[in-house]
Coordinates of C-alpha atoms in Angstrom, one line a residue:
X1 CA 1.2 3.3 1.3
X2 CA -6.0 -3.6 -1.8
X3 CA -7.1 -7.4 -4.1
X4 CA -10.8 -9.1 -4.4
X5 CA -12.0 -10.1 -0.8
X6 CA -15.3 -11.0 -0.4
X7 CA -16.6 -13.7 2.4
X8 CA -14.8 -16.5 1.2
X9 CA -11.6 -15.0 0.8
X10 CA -11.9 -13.8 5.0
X11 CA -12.6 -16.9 5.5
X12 CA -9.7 -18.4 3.8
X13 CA -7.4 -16.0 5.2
X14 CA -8.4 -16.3 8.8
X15 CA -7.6 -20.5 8.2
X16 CA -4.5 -19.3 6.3
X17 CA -3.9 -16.9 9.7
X18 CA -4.5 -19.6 12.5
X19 CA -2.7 -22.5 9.9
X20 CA 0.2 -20.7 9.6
X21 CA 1.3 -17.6 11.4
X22 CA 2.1 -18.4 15.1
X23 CA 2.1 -22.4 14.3
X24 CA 4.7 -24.6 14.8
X25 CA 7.9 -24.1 13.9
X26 CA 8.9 -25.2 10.3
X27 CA 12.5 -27.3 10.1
X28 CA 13.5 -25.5 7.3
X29 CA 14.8 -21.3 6.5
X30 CA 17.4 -22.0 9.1
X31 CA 19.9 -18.7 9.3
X32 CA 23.1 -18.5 10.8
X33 CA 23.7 -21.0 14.2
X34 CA 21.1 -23.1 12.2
X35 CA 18.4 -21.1 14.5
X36 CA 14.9 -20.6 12.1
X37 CA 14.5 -16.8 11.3
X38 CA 11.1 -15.7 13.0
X39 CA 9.4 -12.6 11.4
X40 CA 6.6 -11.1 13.1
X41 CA 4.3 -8.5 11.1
X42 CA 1.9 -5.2 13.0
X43 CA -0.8 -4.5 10.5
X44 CA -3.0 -1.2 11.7
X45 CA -6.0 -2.9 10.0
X46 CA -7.4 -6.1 9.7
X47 CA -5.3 -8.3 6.9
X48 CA -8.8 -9.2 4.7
X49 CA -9.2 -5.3 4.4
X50 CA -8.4 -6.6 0.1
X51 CA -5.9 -3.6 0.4
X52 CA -2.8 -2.6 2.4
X53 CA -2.9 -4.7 5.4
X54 CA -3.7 -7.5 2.9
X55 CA -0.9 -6.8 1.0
X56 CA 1.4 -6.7 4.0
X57 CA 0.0 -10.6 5.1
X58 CA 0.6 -11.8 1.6
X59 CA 4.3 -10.5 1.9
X60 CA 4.8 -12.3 5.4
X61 CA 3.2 -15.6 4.1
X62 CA 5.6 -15.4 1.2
X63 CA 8.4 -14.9 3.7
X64 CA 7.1 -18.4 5.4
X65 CA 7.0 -19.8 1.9
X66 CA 9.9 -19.1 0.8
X67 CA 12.3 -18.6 3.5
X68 CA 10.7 -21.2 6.0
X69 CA 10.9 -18.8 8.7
X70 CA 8.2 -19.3 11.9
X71 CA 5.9 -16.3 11.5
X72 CA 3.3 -14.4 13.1
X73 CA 0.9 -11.6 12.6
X74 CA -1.2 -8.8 15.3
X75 CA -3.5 -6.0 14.4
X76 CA -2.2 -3.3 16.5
X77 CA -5.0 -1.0 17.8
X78 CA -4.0 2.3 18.6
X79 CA -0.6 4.3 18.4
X80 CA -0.8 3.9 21.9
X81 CA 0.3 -0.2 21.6
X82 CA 2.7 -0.3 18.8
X83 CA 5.4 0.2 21.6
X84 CA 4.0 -2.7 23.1
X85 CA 3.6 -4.5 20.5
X86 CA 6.8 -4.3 19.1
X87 CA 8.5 -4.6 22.2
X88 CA 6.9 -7.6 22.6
X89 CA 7.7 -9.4 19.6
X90 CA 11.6 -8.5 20.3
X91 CA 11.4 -9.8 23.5
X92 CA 10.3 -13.2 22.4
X93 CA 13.7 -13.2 19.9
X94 CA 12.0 -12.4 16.7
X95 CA 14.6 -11.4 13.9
X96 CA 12.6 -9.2 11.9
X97 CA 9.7 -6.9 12.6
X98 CA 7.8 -5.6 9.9
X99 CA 5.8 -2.5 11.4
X100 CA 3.3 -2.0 7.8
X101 CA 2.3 1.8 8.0
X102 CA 4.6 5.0 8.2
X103 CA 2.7 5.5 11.6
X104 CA 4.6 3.0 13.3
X105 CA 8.2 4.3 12.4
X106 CA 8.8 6.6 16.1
X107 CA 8.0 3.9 18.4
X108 CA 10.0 0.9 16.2
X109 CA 12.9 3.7 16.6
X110 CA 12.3 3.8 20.1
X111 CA 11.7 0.3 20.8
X112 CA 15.2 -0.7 18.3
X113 CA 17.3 1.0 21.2
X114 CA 16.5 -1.6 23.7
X115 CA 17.0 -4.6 21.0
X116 CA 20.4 -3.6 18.5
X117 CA 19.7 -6.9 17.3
X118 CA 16.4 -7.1 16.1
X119 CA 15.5 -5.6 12.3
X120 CA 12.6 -3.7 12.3
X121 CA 11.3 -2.8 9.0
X122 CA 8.8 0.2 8.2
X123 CA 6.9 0.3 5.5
X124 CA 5.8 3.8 4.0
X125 CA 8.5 4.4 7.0
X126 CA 11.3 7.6 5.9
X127 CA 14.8 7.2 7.1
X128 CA 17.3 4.5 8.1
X129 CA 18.1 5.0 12.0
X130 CA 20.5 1.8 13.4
X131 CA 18.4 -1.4 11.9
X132 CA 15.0 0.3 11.8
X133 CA 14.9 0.5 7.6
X134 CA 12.2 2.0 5.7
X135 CA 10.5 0.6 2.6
X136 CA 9.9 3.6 0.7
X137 CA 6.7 2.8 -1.8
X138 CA 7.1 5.7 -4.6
X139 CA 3.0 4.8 -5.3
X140 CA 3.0 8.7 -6.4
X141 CA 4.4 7.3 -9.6
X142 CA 1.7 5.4 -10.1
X143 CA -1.3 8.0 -8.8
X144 CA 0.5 10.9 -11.5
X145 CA -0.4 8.7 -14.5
X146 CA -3.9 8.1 -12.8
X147 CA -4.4 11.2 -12.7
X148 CA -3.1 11.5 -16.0
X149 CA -5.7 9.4 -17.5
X150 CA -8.3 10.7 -15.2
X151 CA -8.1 14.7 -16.8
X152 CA -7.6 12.9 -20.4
X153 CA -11.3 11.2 -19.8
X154 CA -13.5 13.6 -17.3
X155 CA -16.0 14.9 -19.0
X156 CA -16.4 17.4 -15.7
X157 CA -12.6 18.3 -15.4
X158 CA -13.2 17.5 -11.5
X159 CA -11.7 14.6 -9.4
X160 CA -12.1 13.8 -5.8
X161 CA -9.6 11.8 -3.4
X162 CA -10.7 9.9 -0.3
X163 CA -8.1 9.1 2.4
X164 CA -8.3 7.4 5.6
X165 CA -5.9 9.3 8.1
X166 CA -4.3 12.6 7.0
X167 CA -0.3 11.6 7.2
X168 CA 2.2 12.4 4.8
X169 CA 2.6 9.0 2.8
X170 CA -1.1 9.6 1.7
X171 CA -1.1 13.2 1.1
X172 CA 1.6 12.7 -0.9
X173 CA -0.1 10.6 -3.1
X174 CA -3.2 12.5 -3.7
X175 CA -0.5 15.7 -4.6
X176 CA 1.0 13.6 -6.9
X177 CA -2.6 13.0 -8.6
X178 CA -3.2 16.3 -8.6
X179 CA 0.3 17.2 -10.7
X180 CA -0.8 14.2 -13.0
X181 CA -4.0 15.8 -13.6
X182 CA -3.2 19.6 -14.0
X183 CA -0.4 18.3 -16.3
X184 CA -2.9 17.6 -19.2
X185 CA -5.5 20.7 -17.8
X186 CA -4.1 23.3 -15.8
X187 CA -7.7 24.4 -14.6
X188 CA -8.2 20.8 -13.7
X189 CA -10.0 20.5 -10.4
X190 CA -9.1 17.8 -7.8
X191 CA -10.6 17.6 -4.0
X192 CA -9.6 15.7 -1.1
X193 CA -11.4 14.4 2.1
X194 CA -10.2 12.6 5.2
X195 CA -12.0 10.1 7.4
X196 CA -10.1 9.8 9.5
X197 CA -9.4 6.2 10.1
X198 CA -9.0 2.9 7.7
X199 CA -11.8 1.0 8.3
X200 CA -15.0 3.0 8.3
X201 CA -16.8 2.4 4.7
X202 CA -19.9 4.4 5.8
X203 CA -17.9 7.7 6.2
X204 CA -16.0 6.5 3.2
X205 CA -19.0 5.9 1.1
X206 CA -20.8 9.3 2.2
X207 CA -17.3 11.2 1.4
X208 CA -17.6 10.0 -2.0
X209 CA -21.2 11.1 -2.2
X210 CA -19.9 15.0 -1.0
X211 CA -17.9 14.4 -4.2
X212 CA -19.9 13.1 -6.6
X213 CA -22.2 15.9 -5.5
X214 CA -19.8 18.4 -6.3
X215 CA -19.0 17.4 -9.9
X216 CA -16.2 14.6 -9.4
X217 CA -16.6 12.2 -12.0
X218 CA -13.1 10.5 -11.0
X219 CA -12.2 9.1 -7.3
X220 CA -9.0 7.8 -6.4
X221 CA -9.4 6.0 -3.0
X222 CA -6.5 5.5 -0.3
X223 CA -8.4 4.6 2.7
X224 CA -7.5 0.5 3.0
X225 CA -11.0 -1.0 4.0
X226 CA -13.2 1.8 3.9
X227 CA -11.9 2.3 0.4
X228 CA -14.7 -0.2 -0.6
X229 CA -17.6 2.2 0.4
X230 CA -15.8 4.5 -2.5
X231 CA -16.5 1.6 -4.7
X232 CA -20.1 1.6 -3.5
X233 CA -21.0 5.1 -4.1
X234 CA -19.0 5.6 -7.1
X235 CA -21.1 1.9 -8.2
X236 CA -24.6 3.7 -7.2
X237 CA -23.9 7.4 -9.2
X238 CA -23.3 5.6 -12.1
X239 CA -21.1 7.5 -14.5
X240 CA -18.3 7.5 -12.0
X241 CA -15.4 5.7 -12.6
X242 CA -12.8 4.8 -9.7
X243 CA -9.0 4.3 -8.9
X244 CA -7.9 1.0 -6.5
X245 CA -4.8 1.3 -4.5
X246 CA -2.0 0.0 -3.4
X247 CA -2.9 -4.1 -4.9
X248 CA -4.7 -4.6 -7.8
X249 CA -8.2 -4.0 -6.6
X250 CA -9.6 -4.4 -10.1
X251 CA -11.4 -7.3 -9.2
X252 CA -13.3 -5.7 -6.0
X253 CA -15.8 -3.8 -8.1
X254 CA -14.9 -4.6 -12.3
X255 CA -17.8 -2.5 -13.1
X256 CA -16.5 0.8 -11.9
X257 CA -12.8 0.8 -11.1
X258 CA -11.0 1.5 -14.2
X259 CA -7.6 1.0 -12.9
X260 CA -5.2 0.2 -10.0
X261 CA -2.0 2.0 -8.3
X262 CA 0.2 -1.1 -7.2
X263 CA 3.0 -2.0 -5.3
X264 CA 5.0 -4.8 -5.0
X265 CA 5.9 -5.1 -1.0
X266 CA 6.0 -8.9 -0.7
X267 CA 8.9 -9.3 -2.8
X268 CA 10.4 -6.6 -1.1
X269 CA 9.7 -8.4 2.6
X270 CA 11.1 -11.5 1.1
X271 CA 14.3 -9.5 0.3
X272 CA 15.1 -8.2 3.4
X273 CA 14.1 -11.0 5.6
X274 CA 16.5 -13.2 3.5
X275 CA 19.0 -11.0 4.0
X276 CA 18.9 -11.0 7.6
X277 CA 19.1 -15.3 7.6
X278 CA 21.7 -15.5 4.9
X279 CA 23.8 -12.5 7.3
X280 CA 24.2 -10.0 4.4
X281 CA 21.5 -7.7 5.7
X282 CA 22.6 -4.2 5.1
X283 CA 20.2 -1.3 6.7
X284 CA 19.6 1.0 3.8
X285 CA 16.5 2.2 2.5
X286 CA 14.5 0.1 -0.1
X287 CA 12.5 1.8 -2.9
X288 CA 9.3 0.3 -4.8
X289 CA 9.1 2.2 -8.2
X290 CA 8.1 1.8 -11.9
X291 CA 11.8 1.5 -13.0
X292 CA 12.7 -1.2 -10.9
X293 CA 9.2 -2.8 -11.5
X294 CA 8.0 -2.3 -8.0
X295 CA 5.3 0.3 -8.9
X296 CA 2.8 -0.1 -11.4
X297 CA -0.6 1.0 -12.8
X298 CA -2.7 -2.0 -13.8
X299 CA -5.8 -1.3 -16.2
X300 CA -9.0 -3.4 -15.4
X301 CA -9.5 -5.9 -18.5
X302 CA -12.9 -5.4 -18.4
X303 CA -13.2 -1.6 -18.7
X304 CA -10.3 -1.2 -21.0
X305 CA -12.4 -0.6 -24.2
X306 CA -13.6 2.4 -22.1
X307 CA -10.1 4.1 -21.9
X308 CA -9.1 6.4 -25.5
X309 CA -6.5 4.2 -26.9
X310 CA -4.7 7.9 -26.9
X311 CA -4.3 7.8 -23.0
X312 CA -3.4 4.3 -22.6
X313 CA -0.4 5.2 -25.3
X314 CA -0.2 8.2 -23.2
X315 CA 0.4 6.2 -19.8
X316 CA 2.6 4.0 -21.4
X317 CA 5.0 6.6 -22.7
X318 CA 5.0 8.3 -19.4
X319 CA 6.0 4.5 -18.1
X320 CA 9.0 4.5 -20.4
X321 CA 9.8 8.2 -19.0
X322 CA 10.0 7.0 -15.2
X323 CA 11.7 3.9 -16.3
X324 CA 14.7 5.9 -18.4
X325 CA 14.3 9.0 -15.6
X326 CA 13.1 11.8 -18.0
X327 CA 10.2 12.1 -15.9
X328 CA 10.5 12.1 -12.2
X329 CA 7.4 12.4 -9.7
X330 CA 9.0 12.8 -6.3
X331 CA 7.5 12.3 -2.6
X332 CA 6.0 15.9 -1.8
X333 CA 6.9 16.6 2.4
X334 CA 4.4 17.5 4.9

């Protein structure tokens, strides 16, 4: 597989963070044996990034809300600790794992062999393998009707896509863009570039620039934190209108983002994790999509009036076409 941050909101997560992930242990959520589920969460960015790694901390503290389950939360650096990591959570008899990017899937596999007891749960992860599960974010549903409504307004016929690294999940979201865009103008033009990592907003900002420069009048960001140096460049260009992922990022920068790709993975983490106390957990793959109200596009209030009332009706019928499965926008493979 992004919501309004800003200095207060870092601050209030990092009291949030030291309050309540890692603290005591609550008396209530008590699963089976009357022992308190503990969930653990890896995030590969920080969890203020008003993105993806945000949207992953707001599913564990709803897990600690809701289930009263003893949590607790690490930014895993480099591909070269999330066996570590992981391995070190299980050790200290966590229940459930939450590994939140599709990058982490091969070493939770590996790691799930030496714990068959522990759930570890991937999200943007692809296959079920013993009690590693995936949650499967169909966000390309969301990023065809942007780019949908992003060929119904371009006064260029030119978009451009930022990403942070180049792995499947996110290339599959800028093709499904693309098919969303050449379905209303085959000779519709869309670009991509890579940063190469999730946090760097000056190479995210200058991509967007390279973009601008080259006609794209439309950017659709999934890059997590550096995303908001899209924001930035699309803000300074003027003209430029830009996508949020993954939360609804509308709030980041109202002037220029005229819409957000969202999914709904707290609810999701809720579900499993409830699962595993109440001892129905089932390994099985869990899908985030517009028909089961998982996946959404949400239009900025404030720059509605700029959208054609034609391609709002537009999104919305294609909406009702996911929902009754007359339309489908499937994961491309990489």
């Amino acid at each position: 597989m992004r919501i309004r941050t800003g200095l207060f909101l870092a601050v209030l997560l990092s009291v949030v963070m030291s309050a309540g992930c890692g603290g005591p242990a609550k008396e209530s959520g008590k699963g089976e044996g009357g022992r308190q589920l503990k969930v653990a969460l890896l995030s590969p960015g920080p969890v203020n990034d008003g993105g993806w790694n945000q949207l992953g901390y707001q599913g564990l503290l709803l897990v600690e809300k809701e289930l009263g389950a003893r949590v607790n939360q690490k930014q895993t650096e480099s591909p070269a600790d999330f066996e570590g990591d992981f391995r070190e959570y299980a050790s200290q008899g966590y229940d459930v794992i939450i590994g939140h990017g599709f990058e982490l899937q091969p070493a939770a596999i590996k790691v799930s062999k030496e714990f068959p007891d522990t759930v570890f749960v991937i999200t943007a992860g692809s296959k079920v393998e013993g009690k590693v599960v995936p949650i499967i974010p169909k966000l390309e549903e969301a990023t065809y009707l942007l780019g949908v409504m992003a060929a119904r307004m371009s006064k260029t016929g030119k978009a451009g896509l930022v990403g942070g690294m180049e792995i499947p999940p996110i290339k599959s979201t800028f093709e499904a863009f693309r098919k969303g865009a050449v379905s209303v103008n085959p000779q519709f033009k869309v670009s991509a570039s890579f940063i190469g990592n999730w946090e760097d907003t000056a190479a995210a900002k200058e991509a967007t620039r390279a973009l601008i420069q080259q006609g794209c009048d439309f950017i659709f960001h999934n890059a997590d934190a550096a995303g908001r140096g899209v924001f930035e460049a699309c803000r300074e260009a003027r003209g430029v209108y830009a996508f949020g992922s993954n939360s609804d990022q509308n709030g980041i920068a109202p002037d220029v983002i005229l819409a957000s790709a969202v999914l709904e993975i707290p609810r999701t983490f809720v579900e499993i994790c409830q699962s595993v106390q109440d001892g129905t957990f089932q390994p099985r793959e869990y899908e985030l999509t517009v028909a089961n109200g998982h996946t959404s596009v949400v239009i900025n209030p404030r720059l509605k009036d700029v959208i054609p009332q034609k391609a709002l009706d537009e999104i919305e019928d294609l909406k009702e076409q996911l929902r009754s499965g007359r339309l489908k926008v499937e994961r491309a493979h990489f």
